PDB file of C-alpha atoms in Angstrom:
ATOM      1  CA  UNK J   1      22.123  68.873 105.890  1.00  0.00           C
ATOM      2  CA  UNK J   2      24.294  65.841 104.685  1.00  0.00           C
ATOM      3  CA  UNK J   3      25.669  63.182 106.222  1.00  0.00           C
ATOM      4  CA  UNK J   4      29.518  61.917 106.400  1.00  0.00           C
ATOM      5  CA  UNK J   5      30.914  58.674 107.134  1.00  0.00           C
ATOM      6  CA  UNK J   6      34.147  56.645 106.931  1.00  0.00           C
ATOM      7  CA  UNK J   7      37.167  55.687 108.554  1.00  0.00           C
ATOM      8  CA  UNK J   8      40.767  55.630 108.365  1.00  0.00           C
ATOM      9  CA  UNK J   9      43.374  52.713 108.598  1.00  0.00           C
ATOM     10  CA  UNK J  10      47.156  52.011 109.714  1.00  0.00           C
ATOM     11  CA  UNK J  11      48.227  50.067 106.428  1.00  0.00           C
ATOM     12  CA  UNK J  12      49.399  47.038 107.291  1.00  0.00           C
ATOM     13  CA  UNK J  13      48.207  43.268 107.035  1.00  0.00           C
ATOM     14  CA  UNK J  14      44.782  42.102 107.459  1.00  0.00           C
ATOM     15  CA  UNK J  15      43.074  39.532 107.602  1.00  0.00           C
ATOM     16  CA  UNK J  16      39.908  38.948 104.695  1.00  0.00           C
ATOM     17  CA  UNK J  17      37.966  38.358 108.071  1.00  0.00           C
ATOM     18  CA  UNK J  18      38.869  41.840 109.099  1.00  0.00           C
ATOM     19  CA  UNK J  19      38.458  43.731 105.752  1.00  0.00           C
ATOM     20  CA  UNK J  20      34.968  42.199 105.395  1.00  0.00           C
ATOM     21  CA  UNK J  21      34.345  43.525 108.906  1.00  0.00           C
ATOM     22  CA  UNK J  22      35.430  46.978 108.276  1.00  0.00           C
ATOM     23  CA  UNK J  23      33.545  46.882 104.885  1.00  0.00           C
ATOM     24  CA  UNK J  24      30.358  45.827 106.569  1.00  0.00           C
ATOM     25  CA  UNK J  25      30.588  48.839 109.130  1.00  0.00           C
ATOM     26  CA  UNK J  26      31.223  51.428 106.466  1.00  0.00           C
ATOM     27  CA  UNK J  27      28.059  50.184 104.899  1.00  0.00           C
ATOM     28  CA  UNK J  28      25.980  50.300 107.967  1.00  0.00           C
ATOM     29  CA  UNK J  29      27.525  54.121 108.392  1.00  0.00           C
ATOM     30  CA  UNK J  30      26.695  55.043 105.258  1.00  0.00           C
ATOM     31  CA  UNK J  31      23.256  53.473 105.319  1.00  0.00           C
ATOM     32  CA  UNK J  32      22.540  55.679 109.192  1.00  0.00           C
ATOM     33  CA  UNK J  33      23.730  58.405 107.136  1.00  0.00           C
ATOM     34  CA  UNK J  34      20.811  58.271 104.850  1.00  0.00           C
ATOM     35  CA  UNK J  35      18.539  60.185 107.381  1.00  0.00           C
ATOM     36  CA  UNK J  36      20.770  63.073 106.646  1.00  0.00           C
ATOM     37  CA  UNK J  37      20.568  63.063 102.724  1.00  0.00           C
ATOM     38  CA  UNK J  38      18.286  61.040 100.558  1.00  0.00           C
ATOM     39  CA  UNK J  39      19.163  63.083  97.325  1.00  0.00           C
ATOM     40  CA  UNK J  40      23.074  61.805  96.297  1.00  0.00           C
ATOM     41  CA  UNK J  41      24.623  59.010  98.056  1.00  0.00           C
ATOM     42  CA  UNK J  42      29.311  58.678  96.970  1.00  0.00           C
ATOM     43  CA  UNK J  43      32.130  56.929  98.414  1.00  0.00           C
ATOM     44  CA  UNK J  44      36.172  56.852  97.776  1.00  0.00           C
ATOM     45  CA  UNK J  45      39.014  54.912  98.771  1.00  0.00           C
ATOM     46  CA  UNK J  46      42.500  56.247  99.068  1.00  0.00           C
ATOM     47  CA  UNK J  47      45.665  54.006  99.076  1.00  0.00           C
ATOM     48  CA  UNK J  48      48.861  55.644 100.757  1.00  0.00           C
ATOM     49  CA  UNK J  49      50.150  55.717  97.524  1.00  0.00           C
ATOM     50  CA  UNK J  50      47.253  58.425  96.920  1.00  0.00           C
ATOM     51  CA  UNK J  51      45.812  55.925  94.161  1.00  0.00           C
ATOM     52  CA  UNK J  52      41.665  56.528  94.691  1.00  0.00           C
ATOM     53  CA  UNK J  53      38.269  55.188  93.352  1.00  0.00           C
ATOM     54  CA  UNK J  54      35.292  57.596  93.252  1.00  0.00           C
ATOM     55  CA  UNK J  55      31.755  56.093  92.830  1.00  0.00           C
ATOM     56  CA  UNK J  56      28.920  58.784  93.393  1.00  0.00           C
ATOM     57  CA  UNK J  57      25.156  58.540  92.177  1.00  0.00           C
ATOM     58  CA  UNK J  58      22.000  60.329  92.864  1.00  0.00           C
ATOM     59  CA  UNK J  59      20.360  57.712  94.629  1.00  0.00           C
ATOM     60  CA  UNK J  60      19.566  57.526  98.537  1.00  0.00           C
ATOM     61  CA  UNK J  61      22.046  55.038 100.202  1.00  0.00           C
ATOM     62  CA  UNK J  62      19.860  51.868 100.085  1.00  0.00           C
ATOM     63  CA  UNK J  63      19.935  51.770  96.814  1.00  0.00           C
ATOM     64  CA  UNK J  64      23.579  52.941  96.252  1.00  0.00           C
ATOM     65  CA  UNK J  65      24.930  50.034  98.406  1.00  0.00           C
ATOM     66  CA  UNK J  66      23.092  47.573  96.103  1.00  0.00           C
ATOM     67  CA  UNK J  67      25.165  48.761  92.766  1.00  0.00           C
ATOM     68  CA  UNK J  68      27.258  46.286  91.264  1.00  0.00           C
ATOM     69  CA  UNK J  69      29.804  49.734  91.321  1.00  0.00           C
ATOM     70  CA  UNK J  70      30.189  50.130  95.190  1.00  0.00           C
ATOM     71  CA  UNK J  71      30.432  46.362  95.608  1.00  0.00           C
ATOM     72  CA  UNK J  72      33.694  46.484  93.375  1.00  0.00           C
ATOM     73  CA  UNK J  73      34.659  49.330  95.422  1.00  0.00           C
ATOM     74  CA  UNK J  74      34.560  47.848  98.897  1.00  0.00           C
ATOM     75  CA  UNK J  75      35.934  44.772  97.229  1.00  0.00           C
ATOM     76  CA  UNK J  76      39.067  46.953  96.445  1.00  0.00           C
ATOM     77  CA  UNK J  77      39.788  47.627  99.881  1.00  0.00           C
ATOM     78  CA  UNK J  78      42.902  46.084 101.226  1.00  0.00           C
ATOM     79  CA  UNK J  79      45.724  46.517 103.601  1.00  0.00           C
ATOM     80  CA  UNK J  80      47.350  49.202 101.676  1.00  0.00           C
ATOM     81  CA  UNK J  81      44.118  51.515 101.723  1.00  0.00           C
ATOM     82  CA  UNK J  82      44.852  54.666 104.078  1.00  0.00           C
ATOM     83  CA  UNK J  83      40.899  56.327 104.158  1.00  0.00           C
ATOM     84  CA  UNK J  84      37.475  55.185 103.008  1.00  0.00           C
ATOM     85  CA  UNK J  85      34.974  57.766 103.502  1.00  0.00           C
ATOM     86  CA  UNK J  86      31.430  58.448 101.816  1.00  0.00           C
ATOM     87  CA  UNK J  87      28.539  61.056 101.553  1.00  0.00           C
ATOM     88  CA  UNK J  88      24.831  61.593 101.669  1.00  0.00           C
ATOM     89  CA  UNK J  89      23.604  64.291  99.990  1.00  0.00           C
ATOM     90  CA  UNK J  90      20.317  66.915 100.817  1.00  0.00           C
ATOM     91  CA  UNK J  91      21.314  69.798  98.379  1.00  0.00           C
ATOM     92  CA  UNK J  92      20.993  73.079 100.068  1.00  0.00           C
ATOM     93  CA  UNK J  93      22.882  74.568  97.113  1.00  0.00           C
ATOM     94  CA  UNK J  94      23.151  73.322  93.384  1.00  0.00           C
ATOM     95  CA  UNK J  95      21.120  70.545  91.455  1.00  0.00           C
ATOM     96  CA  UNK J  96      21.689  66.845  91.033  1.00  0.00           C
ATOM     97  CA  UNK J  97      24.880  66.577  88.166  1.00  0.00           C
ATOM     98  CA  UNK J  98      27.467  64.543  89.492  1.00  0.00           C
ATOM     99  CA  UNK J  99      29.786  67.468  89.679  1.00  0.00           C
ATOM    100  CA  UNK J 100      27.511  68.726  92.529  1.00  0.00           C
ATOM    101  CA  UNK J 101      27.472  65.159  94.749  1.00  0.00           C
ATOM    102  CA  UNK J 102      30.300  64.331  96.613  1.00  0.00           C
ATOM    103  CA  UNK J 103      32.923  63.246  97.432  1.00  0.00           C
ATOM    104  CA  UNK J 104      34.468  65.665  95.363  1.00  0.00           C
ATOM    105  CA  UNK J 105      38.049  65.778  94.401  1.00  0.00           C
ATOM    106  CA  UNK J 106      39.672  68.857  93.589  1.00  0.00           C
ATOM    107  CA  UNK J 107      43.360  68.053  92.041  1.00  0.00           C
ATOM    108  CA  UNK J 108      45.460  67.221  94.531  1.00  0.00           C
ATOM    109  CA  UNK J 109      42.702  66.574  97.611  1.00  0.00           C
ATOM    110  CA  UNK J 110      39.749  64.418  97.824  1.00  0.00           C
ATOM    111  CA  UNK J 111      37.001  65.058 100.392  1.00  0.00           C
ATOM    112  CA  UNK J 112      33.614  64.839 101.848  1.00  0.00           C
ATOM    113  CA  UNK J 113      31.339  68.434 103.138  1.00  0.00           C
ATOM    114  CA  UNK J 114      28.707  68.645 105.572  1.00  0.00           C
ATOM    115  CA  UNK J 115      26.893  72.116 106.738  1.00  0.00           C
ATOM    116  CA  UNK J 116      26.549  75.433 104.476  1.00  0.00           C
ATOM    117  CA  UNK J 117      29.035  78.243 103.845  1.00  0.00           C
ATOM    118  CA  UNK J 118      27.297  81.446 102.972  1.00  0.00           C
ATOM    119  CA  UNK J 119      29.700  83.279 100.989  1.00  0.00           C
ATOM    120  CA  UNK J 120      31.336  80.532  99.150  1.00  0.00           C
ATOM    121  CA  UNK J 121      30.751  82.887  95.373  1.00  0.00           C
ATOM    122  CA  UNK J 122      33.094  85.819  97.845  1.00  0.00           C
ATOM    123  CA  UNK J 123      35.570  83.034  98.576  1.00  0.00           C
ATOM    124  CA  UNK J 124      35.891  81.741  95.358  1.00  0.00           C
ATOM    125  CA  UNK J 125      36.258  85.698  93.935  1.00  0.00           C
ATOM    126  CA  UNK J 126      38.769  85.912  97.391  1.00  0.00           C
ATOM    127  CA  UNK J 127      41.308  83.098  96.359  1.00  0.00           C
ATOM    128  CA  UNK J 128      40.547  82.766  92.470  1.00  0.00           C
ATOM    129  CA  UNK J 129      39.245  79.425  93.016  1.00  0.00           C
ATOM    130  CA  UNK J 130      38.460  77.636  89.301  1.00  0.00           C
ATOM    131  CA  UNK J 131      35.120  76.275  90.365  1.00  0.00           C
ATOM    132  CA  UNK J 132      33.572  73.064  88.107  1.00  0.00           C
ATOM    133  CA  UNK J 133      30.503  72.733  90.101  1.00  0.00           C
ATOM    134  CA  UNK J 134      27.812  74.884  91.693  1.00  0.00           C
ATOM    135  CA  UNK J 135      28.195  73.701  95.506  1.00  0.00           C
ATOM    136  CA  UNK J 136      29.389  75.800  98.379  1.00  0.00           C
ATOM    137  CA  UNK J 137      31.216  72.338  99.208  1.00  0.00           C
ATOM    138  CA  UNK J 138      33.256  72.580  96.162  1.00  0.00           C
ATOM    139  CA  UNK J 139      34.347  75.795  97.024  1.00  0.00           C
ATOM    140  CA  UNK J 140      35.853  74.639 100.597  1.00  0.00           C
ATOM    141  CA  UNK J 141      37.664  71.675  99.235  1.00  0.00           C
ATOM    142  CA  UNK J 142      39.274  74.267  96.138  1.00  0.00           C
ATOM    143  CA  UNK J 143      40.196  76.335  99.366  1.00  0.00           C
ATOM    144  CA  UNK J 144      41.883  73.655 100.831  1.00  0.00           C
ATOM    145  CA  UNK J 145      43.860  72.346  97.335  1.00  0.00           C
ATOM    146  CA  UNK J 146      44.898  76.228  97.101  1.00  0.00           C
ATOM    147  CA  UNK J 147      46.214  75.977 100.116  1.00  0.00           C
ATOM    148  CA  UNK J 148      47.825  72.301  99.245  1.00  0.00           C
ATOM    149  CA  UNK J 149      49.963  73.833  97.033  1.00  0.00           C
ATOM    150  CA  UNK J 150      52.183  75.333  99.765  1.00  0.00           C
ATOM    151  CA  UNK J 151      54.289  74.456 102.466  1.00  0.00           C
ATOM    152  CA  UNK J 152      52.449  73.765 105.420  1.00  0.00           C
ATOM    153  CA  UNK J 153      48.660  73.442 103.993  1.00  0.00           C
ATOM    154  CA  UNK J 154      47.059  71.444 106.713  1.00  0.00           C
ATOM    155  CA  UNK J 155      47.776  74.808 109.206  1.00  0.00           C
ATOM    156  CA  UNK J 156      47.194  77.359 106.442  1.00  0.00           C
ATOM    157  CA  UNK J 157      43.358  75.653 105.953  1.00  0.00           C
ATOM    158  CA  UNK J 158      42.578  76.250 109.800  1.00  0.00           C
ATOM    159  CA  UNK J 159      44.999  79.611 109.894  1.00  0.00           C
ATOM    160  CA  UNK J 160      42.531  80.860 106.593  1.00  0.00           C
ATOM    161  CA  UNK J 161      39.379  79.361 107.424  1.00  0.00           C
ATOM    162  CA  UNK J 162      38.073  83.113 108.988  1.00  0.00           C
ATOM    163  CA  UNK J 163      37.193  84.449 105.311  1.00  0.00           C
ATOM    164  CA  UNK J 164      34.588  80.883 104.813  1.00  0.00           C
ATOM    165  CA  UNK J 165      31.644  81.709 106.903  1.00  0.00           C
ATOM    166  CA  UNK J 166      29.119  79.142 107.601  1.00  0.00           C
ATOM    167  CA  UNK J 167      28.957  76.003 109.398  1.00  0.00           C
ATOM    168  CA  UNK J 168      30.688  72.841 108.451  1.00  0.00           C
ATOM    169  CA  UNK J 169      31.965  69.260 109.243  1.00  0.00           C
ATOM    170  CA  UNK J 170      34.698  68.114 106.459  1.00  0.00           C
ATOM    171  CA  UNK J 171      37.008  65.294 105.622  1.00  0.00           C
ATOM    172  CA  UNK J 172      40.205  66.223 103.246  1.00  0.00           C
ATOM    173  CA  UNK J 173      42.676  63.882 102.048  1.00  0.00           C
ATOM    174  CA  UNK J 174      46.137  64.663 100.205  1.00  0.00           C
ATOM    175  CA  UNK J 175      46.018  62.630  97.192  1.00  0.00           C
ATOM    176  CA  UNK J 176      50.178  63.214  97.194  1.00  0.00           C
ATOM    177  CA  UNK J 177      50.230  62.065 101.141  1.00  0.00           C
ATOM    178  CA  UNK J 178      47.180  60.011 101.801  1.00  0.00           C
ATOM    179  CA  UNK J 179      48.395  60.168 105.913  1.00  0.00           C
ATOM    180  CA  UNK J 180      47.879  63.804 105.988  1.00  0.00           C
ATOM    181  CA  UNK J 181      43.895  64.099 106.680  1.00  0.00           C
ATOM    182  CA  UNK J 182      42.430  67.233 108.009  1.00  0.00           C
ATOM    183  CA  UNK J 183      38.930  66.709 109.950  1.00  0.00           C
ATOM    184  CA  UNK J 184      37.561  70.087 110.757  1.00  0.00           C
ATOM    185  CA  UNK J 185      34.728  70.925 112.045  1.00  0.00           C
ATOM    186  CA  UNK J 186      32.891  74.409 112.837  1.00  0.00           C
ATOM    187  CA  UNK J 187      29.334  74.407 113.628  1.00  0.00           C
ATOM    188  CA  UNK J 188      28.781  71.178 112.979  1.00  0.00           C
ATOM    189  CA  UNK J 189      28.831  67.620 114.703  1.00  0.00           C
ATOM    190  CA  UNK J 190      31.785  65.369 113.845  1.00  0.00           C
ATOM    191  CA  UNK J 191      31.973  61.942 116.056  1.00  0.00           C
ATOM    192  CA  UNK J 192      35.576  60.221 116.185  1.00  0.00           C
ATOM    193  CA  UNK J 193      35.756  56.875 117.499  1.00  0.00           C
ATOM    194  CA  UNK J 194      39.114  54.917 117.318  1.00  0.00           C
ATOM    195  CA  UNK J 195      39.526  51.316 117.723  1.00  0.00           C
ATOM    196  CA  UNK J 196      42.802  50.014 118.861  1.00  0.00           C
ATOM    197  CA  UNK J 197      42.156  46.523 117.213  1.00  0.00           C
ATOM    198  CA  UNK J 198      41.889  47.658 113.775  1.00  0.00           C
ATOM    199  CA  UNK J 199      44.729  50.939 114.194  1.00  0.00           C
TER     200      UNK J 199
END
């Protein structure tokens, strides 16, 4: 059991008033997300440009949102930031290195995991995956950059997603096309809210 949360943004201009508002709610996500995983707490920022930050720790989220780190983070969000999104860890698989907390970003895709998929060492054998960490997670967002690399990827993921078995909630963001974000969700909860005063 982890817990996601983050949003995504029209770029365009805003106002400080209205970044500092948006900042303030990702916090209080994050921080509600705690209940799910006290272990690892990360966030990332994506520009449409596909420029990111990562800043993960093993530390429950009420101390995380107290680092001098995530404040220069949320500090670095501005009108031309696409996706924020961040991740509470309870490990189900794999210890507490970095490599293991998310989000994780596997070349070209960046991305948050929530739920468990049982034969992630099968799916990794399936699609020659080149895994760096021990998490199932890590194997579902190396799916999804395999699939990146063609024509089509977003549809390929959900076409594909029969050989991952398990239940999961997920995030994934093209690094190379920051407005292409898949949410998916099988098994698990995944609540969508959008706000027509902030696009």
């Amino acid at each position: 059991m982890c817990g996601l949360a983050g949003y995504l943004q029209v770029p365009r201009e805003r106002s400080l008033q209205e970044i500092t508002l948006l900042q303030n709610i990702f916090t209080k996500l994050l921080l509600a997300n705690e209940v799910r995983g006290r272990f690892a707490t990360g966030v990332a920022t994506i520009t449409r440009e596909g420029k990111h930050c990562l800043f993960k720790r093993a530390v429950p989220a009420k101390v995380f949102v107290q680092e001098q780190r995530y404040a220069k983070i949320l500090a670095g969000i501005g009108e031309d930031t696409t996706v924020v999104m961040g991740h509470t860890r309870f490990p189900t698989v794999g210890d507490m290195r970095l490599s293991n907390c998310q989000p994780i970003r596997a070349r070209h895709v960046l991305g948050t995991v929530n739920g468990t998929i049982t034969n992630h060492n099968q799916v990794a054998e399936l699609f020659q995956l080149q895994r760096k960490a021990q998490v199932d997670s890590e194997v579902f967002l190396r799916f999804a950059e395999a699939k990146y690399r063609r024509r089509g990827w977003l549809s390929r993921i959900v076409a594909e997603m029969g050989q991952v078995e398990g239940a999961l909630a997920s995030i994934i963001v093209s690094l190379k096309s920051s407005n292409q974000v898949l949410l998916f969700r099988r098994g698990k909860p995944l609540a969508l809210a959008w706000l027509p005063e902030f696009e």
